[in-house]
PDB file of C-alpha atoms in Angstrom:
ATOM      1  CA  LEU A   1     -24.159 -50.620   7.202  1.00 97.00           C
ATOM      2  CA  ASN A   2     -25.837 -47.730   8.954  1.00 95.00           C
ATOM      3  CA  TYR A   3     -24.697 -48.772  13.123  1.00 94.00           C
ATOM      4  CA  PHE A   4     -22.831 -45.141  13.980  1.00 90.00           C
ATOM      5  CA  TYR A   5     -25.487 -42.805  13.747  1.00 86.00           C
ATOM      6  CA  HIS A   6     -29.657 -42.885  14.890  1.00 88.00           C
ATOM      7  CA  ASP A   7     -31.590 -45.303  13.376  1.00 92.00           C
ATOM      8  CA  SER A   8     -28.992 -48.035  12.338  1.00 95.00           C
ATOM      9  CA  THR A   9     -30.241 -49.920   9.165  1.00 96.00           C
ATOM     10  CA  ALA A  10     -28.908 -52.485   6.761  1.00 97.00           C
ATOM     11  CA  CYS A  11     -29.416 -52.582   3.491  1.00 96.00           C
ATOM     12  CA  ILE A  12     -28.658 -55.237  -0.045  1.00 96.00           C
ATOM     13  CA  VAL A  13     -27.181 -54.111  -3.128  1.00 92.00           C
ATOM     14  CA  SER A  14     -27.436 -56.238  -5.959  1.00 90.00           C
ATOM     15  CA  ALA A  15     -26.343 -55.518  -9.472  1.00 85.00           C
ATOM     16  CA  GLY A  16     -26.918 -51.838  -9.399  1.00 80.00           C
ATOM     17  CA  LYS A  17     -30.405 -52.389  -7.855  1.00 87.00           C
ATOM     18  CA  LEU A  18     -31.574 -52.217  -3.884  1.00 91.00           C
ATOM     19  CA  ILE A  19     -32.711 -55.518  -3.012  1.00 94.00           C
ATOM     20  CA  VAL A  20     -33.719 -54.746   0.505  1.00 96.00           C
ATOM     21  CA  ALA A  21     -33.630 -52.385   3.144  1.00 96.00           C
ATOM     22  CA  ILE A  22     -34.802 -52.488   6.585  1.00 97.00           C
ATOM     23  CA  GLU A  23     -33.869 -50.373   9.934  1.00 97.00           C
ATOM     24  CA  GLU A  24     -33.579 -51.692  13.144  1.00 97.00           C
ATOM     25  CA  GLU A  25     -36.542 -49.968  15.182  1.00 96.00           C
ATOM     26  CA  ARG A  26     -38.551 -52.522  12.713  1.00 96.00           C
ATOM     27  CA  LEU A  27     -37.508 -55.365  14.059  1.00 97.00           C
ATOM     28  CA  SER A  28     -36.413 -54.850  18.087  1.00 96.00           C
ATOM     29  CA  ARG A  29     -39.215 -51.617  18.590  1.00 96.00           C
ATOM     30  CA  VAL A  30     -36.912 -49.381  19.823  1.00 95.00           C
ATOM     31  CA  LYS A  31     -37.222 -46.218  18.213  1.00 92.00           C
ATOM     32  CA  HIS A  32     -34.783 -44.116  16.918  1.00 91.00           C
ATOM     33  CA  THR A  33     -32.133 -47.228  17.648  1.00 93.00           C
ATOM     34  CA  TYR A  34     -28.339 -47.187  17.832  1.00 91.00           C
ATOM     35  CA  ALA A  35     -28.136 -50.194  18.359  1.00 93.00           C
ATOM     36  CA  PHE A  36     -25.999 -52.549  15.936  1.00 95.00           C
ATOM     37  CA  PRO A  37     -28.048 -53.541  12.884  1.00 96.00           C
ATOM     38  CA  ALA A  38     -27.327 -57.686  14.009  1.00 96.00           C
ATOM     39  CA  LEU A  39     -31.306 -58.069  13.261  1.00 97.00           C
ATOM     40  CA  SER A  40     -31.897 -55.738  10.017  1.00 97.00           C
ATOM     41  CA  ILE A  41     -28.683 -58.285   8.351  1.00 97.00           C
ATOM     42  CA  LYS A  42     -30.405 -61.299   9.016  1.00 96.00           C
ATOM     43  CA  LYS A  43     -33.992 -60.208   8.036  1.00 97.00           C
ATOM     44  CA  SER A  44     -32.628 -58.407   4.743  1.00 97.00           C
ATOM     45  CA  LEU A  45     -30.396 -61.577   4.171  1.00 97.00           C
ATOM     46  CA  GLU A  46     -33.590 -64.000   4.540  1.00 97.00           C
ATOM     47  CA  VAL A  47     -35.625 -61.397   2.245  1.00 96.00           C
ATOM     48  CA  ALA A  48     -32.783 -61.371  -0.359  1.00 95.00           C
ATOM     49  CA  LYS A  49     -32.506 -65.255   0.361  1.00 95.00           C
ATOM     50  CA  LEU A  50     -28.710 -64.899   0.154  1.00 95.00           C
ATOM     51  CA  ARG A  51     -26.455 -66.024   2.442  1.00 95.00           C
ATOM     52  CA  TYR A  52     -23.673 -64.597   4.510  1.00 95.00           C
ATOM     53  CA  GLU A  53     -20.727 -66.440   1.909  1.00 93.00           C
ATOM     54  CA  ASP A  54     -22.626 -64.419  -1.287  1.00 95.00           C
ATOM     55  CA  ILE A  55     -22.016 -60.651   0.571  1.00 96.00           C
ATOM     56  CA  ASP A  56     -19.188 -59.089  -2.009  1.00 95.00           C
ATOM     57  CA  CYS A  57     -18.463 -56.245   0.330  1.00 96.00           C
ATOM     58  CA  ILE A  58     -19.441 -54.326   3.124  1.00 97.00           C
ATOM     59  CA  ALA A  59     -19.880 -50.825   2.656  1.00 95.00           C
ATOM     60  CA  VAL A  60     -20.231 -48.752   6.354  1.00 96.00           C
ATOM     61  CA  SER A  61     -22.208 -45.246   6.573  1.00 94.00           C
ATOM     62  CA  ILE A  62     -18.533 -43.225   7.902  1.00 93.00           C
ATOM     63  CA  LYS A  63     -14.911 -43.248   7.413  1.00 92.00           C
ATOM     64  CA  PRO A  64     -14.321 -42.514  11.138  1.00 88.00           C
ATOM     65  CA  THR A  65     -10.202 -41.833  10.909  1.00 88.00           C
ATOM     66  CA  LEU A  66     -11.677 -38.722   8.408  1.00 89.00           C
ATOM     67  CA  HIS A  67     -10.292 -35.328   9.936  1.00 86.00           C
ATOM     68  CA  TRP A  68      -9.528 -36.417  12.897  1.00 84.00           C
ATOM     69  CA  PRO A  69      -7.394 -33.013  13.214  1.00 86.00           C
ATOM     70  CA  ALA A  70     -10.084 -30.771  12.701  1.00 85.00           C
ATOM     71  CA  LYS A  71     -11.728 -32.910  15.493  1.00 83.00           C
ATOM     72  CA  LEU A  72      -9.055 -33.057  17.698  1.00 83.00           C
ATOM     73  CA  TRP A  73      -8.235 -28.963  17.334  1.00 85.00           C
ATOM     74  CA  TYR A  74     -12.284 -28.148  17.806  1.00 83.00           C
ATOM     75  CA  GLY A  75     -11.815 -30.426  21.434  1.00 81.00           C
ATOM     76  CA  LEU A  76      -8.672 -28.504  22.657  1.00 83.00           C
ATOM     77  CA  ARG A  77      -9.977 -24.962  21.513  1.00 84.00           C
ATOM     78  CA  ASN A  78     -12.762 -26.218  23.674  1.00 84.00           C
ATOM     79  CA  PHE A  79     -11.466 -27.918  26.388  1.00 82.00           C
ATOM     80  CA  THR A  80     -13.804 -26.862  29.142  1.00 84.00           C
ATOM     81  CA  LYS A  81     -16.904 -27.786  27.223  1.00 83.00           C
ATOM     82  CA  ALA A  82     -15.841 -30.902  25.520  1.00 80.00           C
ATOM     83  CA  LYS A  83     -16.846 -33.621  27.477  1.00 83.00           C
ATOM     84  CA  PRO A  84     -19.665 -34.314  25.485  1.00 81.00           C
ATOM     85  CA  PHE A  85     -17.233 -33.953  22.591  1.00 79.00           C
ATOM     86  CA  ILE A  86     -15.220 -37.233  23.973  1.00 78.00           C
ATOM     87  CA  SER A  87     -17.986 -39.353  24.846  1.00 80.00           C
ATOM     88  CA  HIS A  88     -19.203 -38.865  21.032  1.00 75.00           C
ATOM     89  CA  GLU A  89     -15.721 -38.958  19.107  1.00 77.00           C
ATOM     90  CA  ILE A  90     -14.043 -41.007  21.279  1.00 78.00           C
ATOM     91  CA  ILE A  91     -15.833 -43.326  23.765  1.00 82.00           C
ATOM     92  CA  SER A  92     -18.936 -43.949  21.714  1.00 85.00           C
ATOM     93  CA  ALA A  93     -16.525 -44.753  18.508  1.00 85.00           C
ATOM     94  CA  ARG A  94     -14.981 -46.867  19.836  1.00 88.00           C
ATOM     95  CA  TYR A  95     -17.528 -49.062  21.051  1.00 90.00           C
ATOM     96  CA  LYS A  96     -19.564 -49.164  17.581  1.00 92.00           C
ATOM     97  CA  GLN A  97     -16.500 -49.752  15.783  1.00 93.00           C
ATOM     98  CA  LYS A  98     -16.215 -52.611  18.613  1.00 93.00           C
ATOM     99  CA  ALA A  99     -19.212 -54.295  18.083  1.00 94.00           C
ATOM    100  CA  PHE A 100     -18.972 -54.151  14.467  1.00 95.00           C
ATOM    101  CA  TRP A 101     -15.908 -56.107  14.134  1.00 95.00           C
ATOM    102  CA  GLU A 102     -16.761 -58.578  16.522  1.00 95.00           C
ATOM    103  CA  TRP A 103     -19.868 -58.981  14.733  1.00 96.00           C
ATOM    104  CA  TYR A 104     -17.520 -59.050  11.322  1.00 96.00           C
ATOM    105  CA  GLY A 105     -15.805 -61.815  13.335  1.00 95.00           C
ATOM    106  CA  SER A 106     -18.241 -63.700  14.228  1.00 95.00           C
ATOM    107  CA  VAL A 107     -19.564 -64.611  10.705  1.00 95.00           C
ATOM    108  CA  TRP A 108     -16.041 -64.980   9.475  1.00 95.00           C
ATOM    109  CA  PRO A 109     -13.356 -65.641  12.035  1.00 93.00           C
ATOM    110  CA  ASP A 110     -10.499 -65.408   9.238  1.00 91.00           C
ATOM    111  CA  ARG A 111     -11.037 -61.776   8.317  1.00 86.00           C
ATOM    112  CA  LYS A 112      -8.411 -62.198   5.051  1.00 87.00           C
ATOM    113  CA  ARG A 113     -11.339 -64.378   4.013  1.00 89.00           C
ATOM    114  CA  GLY A 114     -14.274 -62.167   4.624  1.00 94.00           C
ATOM    115  CA  PRO A 115     -15.576 -59.759   2.544  1.00 96.00           C
ATOM    116  CA  LYS A 116     -13.843 -56.334   1.784  1.00 96.00           C
ATOM    117  CA  VAL A 117     -14.808 -53.155   4.269  1.00 97.00           C
ATOM    118  CA  TYR A 118     -15.293 -49.832   2.853  1.00 96.00           C
ATOM    119  CA  PHE A 119     -15.743 -47.194   5.270  1.00 96.00           C
ATOM    120  CA  VAL A 120     -16.706 -44.475   2.896  1.00 94.00           C
ATOM    121  CA  PRO A 121     -17.076 -41.069   3.967  1.00 94.00           C
ATOM    122  CA  HIS A 122     -20.452 -40.036   5.243  1.00 93.00           C
ATOM    123  CA  HIS A 123     -22.126 -37.298   3.436  1.00 93.00           C
ATOM    124  CA  LEU A 124     -20.718 -39.553  -0.094  1.00 93.00           C
ATOM    125  CA  THR A 125     -22.649 -42.478   1.422  1.00 93.00           C
ATOM    126  CA  HIS A 126     -25.880 -40.175   1.481  1.00 92.00           C
ATOM    127  CA  ALA A 127     -24.934 -38.980  -2.182  1.00 93.00           C
ATOM    128  CA  ALA A 128     -24.194 -42.791  -3.451  1.00 91.00           C
ATOM    129  CA  GLY A 129     -26.495 -44.273  -1.816  1.00 88.00           C
ATOM    130  CA  SER A 130     -29.405 -42.052  -3.441  1.00 90.00           C
ATOM    131  CA  PHE A 131     -27.406 -41.782  -7.137  1.00 94.00           C
ATOM    132  CA  PHE A 132     -26.554 -44.978  -8.089  1.00 89.00           C
ATOM    133  CA  ALA A 133     -29.606 -47.456  -7.030  1.00 85.00           C
ATOM    134  CA  SER A 134     -31.509 -44.737  -8.807  1.00 90.00           C
ATOM    135  CA  PRO A 135     -32.301 -45.006 -12.850  1.00 90.00           C
ATOM    136  CA  TYR A 136     -30.596 -41.386 -13.481  1.00 94.00           C
ATOM    137  CA  GLU A 137     -27.020 -41.801 -15.525  1.00 95.00           C
ATOM    138  CA  SER A 138     -26.436 -37.938 -14.549  1.00 97.00           C
ATOM    139  CA  ALA A 139     -27.888 -36.117 -11.457  1.00 97.00           C
ATOM    140  CA  ALA A 140     -27.060 -33.212  -9.168  1.00 97.00           C
ATOM    141  CA  LEU A 141     -25.947 -34.426  -5.808  1.00 97.00           C
ATOM    142  CA  LEU A 142     -26.964 -32.270  -2.723  1.00 96.00           C
ATOM    143  CA  SER A 143     -26.589 -33.664   0.598  1.00 94.00           C
ATOM    144  CA  LEU A 144     -27.315 -31.984   4.224  1.00 91.00           C
ATOM    145  CA  ASP A 145     -27.294 -33.547   7.402  1.00 86.00           C
ATOM    146  CA  GLY A 146     -26.317 -32.486  11.374  1.00 83.00           C
ATOM    147  CA  SER A 147     -22.544 -33.354  10.514  1.00 82.00           C
ATOM    148  CA  GLY A 148     -20.807 -36.674   9.141  1.00 84.00           C
ATOM    149  CA  GLU A 149     -17.015 -37.151   9.996  1.00 89.00           C
ATOM    150  CA  TRP A 150     -16.646 -33.142  10.328  1.00 90.00           C
ATOM    151  CA  ALA A 151     -18.003 -32.593   6.919  1.00 92.00           C
ATOM    152  CA  THR A 152     -22.189 -30.721   7.076  1.00 93.00           C
ATOM    153  CA  SER A 153     -23.274 -30.796   3.481  1.00 93.00           C
ATOM    154  CA  LEU A 154     -21.996 -32.019  -0.177  1.00 95.00           C
ATOM    155  CA  LEU A 155     -22.318 -30.455  -3.188  1.00 96.00           C
ATOM    156  CA  GLY A 156     -22.143 -32.821  -6.255  1.00 97.00           C
ATOM    157  CA  LYS A 157     -22.169 -34.559  -9.325  1.00 97.00           C
ATOM    158  CA  GLY A 158     -23.199 -38.259 -10.394  1.00 97.00           C
ATOM    159  CA  GLU A 159     -22.334 -39.055 -13.490  1.00 96.00           C
ATOM    160  CA  GLY A 160     -22.241 -43.264 -14.809  1.00 94.00           C
ATOM    161  CA  ASN A 161     -20.150 -44.582 -11.829  1.00 91.00           C
ATOM    162  CA  THR A 162     -18.239 -41.877 -10.060  1.00 94.00           C
ATOM    163  CA  ILE A 163     -19.578 -39.214  -7.948  1.00 95.00           C
ATOM    164  CA  THR A 164     -17.480 -35.597  -8.391  1.00 96.00           C
ATOM    165  CA  THR A 165     -17.626 -33.472  -5.366  1.00 95.00           C
ATOM    166  CA  TYR A 166     -17.594 -29.381  -5.747  1.00 96.00           C
ATOM    167  CA  ASN A 167     -18.198 -28.086  -1.889  1.00 94.00           C
ATOM    168  CA  GLN A 168     -18.751 -28.882   1.268  1.00 93.00           C
ATOM    169  CA  SER A 169     -19.420 -27.400   4.627  1.00 92.00           C
ATOM    170  CA  TYR A 170     -17.944 -28.600   7.614  1.00 91.00           C
ATOM    171  CA  PHE A 171     -18.830 -28.291  11.451  1.00 87.00           C
ATOM    172  CA  PRO A 172     -20.101 -26.219  13.182  1.00 85.00           C
ATOM    173  CA  MET A 173     -21.741 -24.635   9.958  1.00 89.00           C
ATOM    174  CA  SER A 174     -24.678 -27.240  10.109  1.00 91.00           C
ATOM    175  CA  LEU A 175     -27.859 -26.124   8.909  1.00 90.00           C
ATOM    176  CA  GLY A 176     -28.804 -29.656  10.147  1.00 90.00           C
ATOM    177  CA  SER A 177     -27.704 -28.658  13.693  1.00 90.00           C
ATOM    178  CA  PHE A 178     -29.444 -25.500  13.249  1.00 90.00           C
ATOM    179  CA  TYR A 179     -32.673 -27.602  12.625  1.00 90.00           C
ATOM    180  CA  GLU A 180     -31.765 -29.785  15.707  1.00 92.00           C
ATOM    181  CA  ALA A 181     -31.770 -26.508  17.862  1.00 92.00           C
ATOM    182  CA  VAL A 182     -35.047 -25.647  16.468  1.00 92.00           C
ATOM    183  CA  THR A 183     -36.410 -28.737  17.844  1.00 94.00           C
ATOM    184  CA  GLU A 184     -34.829 -28.361  21.471  1.00 95.00           C
ATOM    185  CA  PHE A 185     -36.577 -24.667  21.470  1.00 92.00           C
ATOM    186  CA  CYS A 186     -40.073 -26.435  20.097  1.00 92.00           C
ATOM    187  CA  GLY A 187     -39.359 -28.473  23.440  1.00 95.00           C
ATOM    188  CA  PHE A 188     -38.985 -31.948  21.555  1.00 96.00           C
ATOM    189  CA  LYS A 189     -35.709 -34.052  21.775  1.00 93.00           C
ATOM    190  CA  PRO A 190     -32.931 -33.279  19.602  1.00 89.00           C
ATOM    191  CA  ASN A 191     -31.501 -35.364  16.540  1.00 86.00           C
ATOM    192  CA  TYR A 192     -34.591 -37.630  17.657  1.00 89.00           C
ATOM    193  CA  ASP A 193     -37.884 -35.338  17.085  1.00 93.00           C
ATOM    194  CA  GLU A 194     -37.092 -33.722  13.764  1.00 92.00           C
ATOM    195  CA  GLY A 195     -39.632 -34.814  12.625  1.00 91.00           C
ATOM    196  CA  LYS A 196     -42.571 -33.568  14.609  1.00 94.00           C
ATOM    197  CA  THR A 197     -40.628 -30.275  13.785  1.00 93.00           C
ATOM    198  CA  MET A 198     -40.671 -31.152  10.149  1.00 92.00           C
ATOM    199  CA  GLY A 199     -44.597 -31.748  10.601  1.00 94.00           C
ATOM    200  CA  LEU A 200     -45.496 -28.560  12.509  1.00 92.00           C
ATOM    201  CA  ALA A 201     -43.622 -26.309  10.529  1.00 89.00           C
ATOM    202  CA  PRO A 202     -45.817 -25.684   7.189  1.00 92.00           C
ATOM    203  CA  LEU A 203     -48.640 -24.916  10.727  1.00 93.00           C
ATOM    204  CA  GLY A 204     -46.312 -22.015  11.768  1.00 87.00           C
ATOM    205  CA  ASP A 205     -46.655 -18.231  11.007  1.00 92.00           C
ATOM    206  CA  PRO A 206     -42.568 -17.624  10.344  1.00 89.00           C
ATOM    207  CA  LYS A 207     -43.324 -13.990  11.365  1.00 93.00           C
ATOM    208  CA  VAL A 208     -43.077 -15.081  14.850  1.00 92.00           C
ATOM    209  CA  PHE A 209     -39.636 -15.494  14.986  1.00 90.00           C
ATOM    210  CA  HIS A 210     -38.464 -14.292  11.602  1.00 92.00           C
ATOM    211  CA  ASP A 211     -36.370 -11.451  12.795  1.00 93.00           C
ATOM    212  CA  ILE A 212     -34.144 -13.673  15.249  1.00 91.00           C
ATOM    213  CA  VAL A 213     -33.378 -16.320  13.023  1.00 88.00           C
ATOM    214  CA  ASP A 214     -32.520 -13.261  10.654  1.00 89.00           C
ATOM    215  CA  LYS A 215     -29.849 -12.758  13.220  1.00 89.00           C
ATOM    216  CA  ILE A 216     -28.298 -16.187  13.727  1.00 85.00           C
ATOM    217  CA  ILE A 217     -28.623 -17.240   9.966  1.00 80.00           C
ATOM    218  CA  THR A 218     -25.876 -15.925   7.418  1.00 80.00           C
ATOM    219  CA  ILE A 219     -25.044 -17.232   4.023  1.00 78.00           C
ATOM    220  CA  ASP A 220     -22.295 -16.268   1.462  1.00 74.00           C
TER     221      ASP A 220
END
């Protein structure tokens, strides 16, 4: 399940194969929705011809408790500008977790009898979601995003049923956040309209802003 970020989604994997994956927006008709994917869950089970009792475990695309000391330190260091940070990391996060456990309790009133829930580090879910459902026994793995819990990238290797992480970048060092900034600069909605930026990119002239961008981005 993805219910922590935009484009909330449900999917079912059985015996290492992706059976069905549905974004909530396809059913609710709310583009890039953050809503808990209750409709997607129900429809996924219908497509897979499964019942709630058939679910062995649930994997969630974030581990909310991960890197909290780093988040707290960042919030304290930027206290005067921390309102959006507090809203996202504390208030919104609490609401989303509440929505998940309310749904879980509505299906399995006795939590001990329900499927085990795994909260997986966000970038690991990107890598695992691609690799474990692929036909490959071994592969290089690269995940780039705005940010997960605190990481903004993952570099690793998939081998059999294991993933080894070699390196990660952490907020605010984020290629994804830079892409969001470019999207906003172009007049679009950040963390929403990046697909438009992507579509327009091949049509532009990179020389126009090259010197400015070259001063913003550094690679070590």
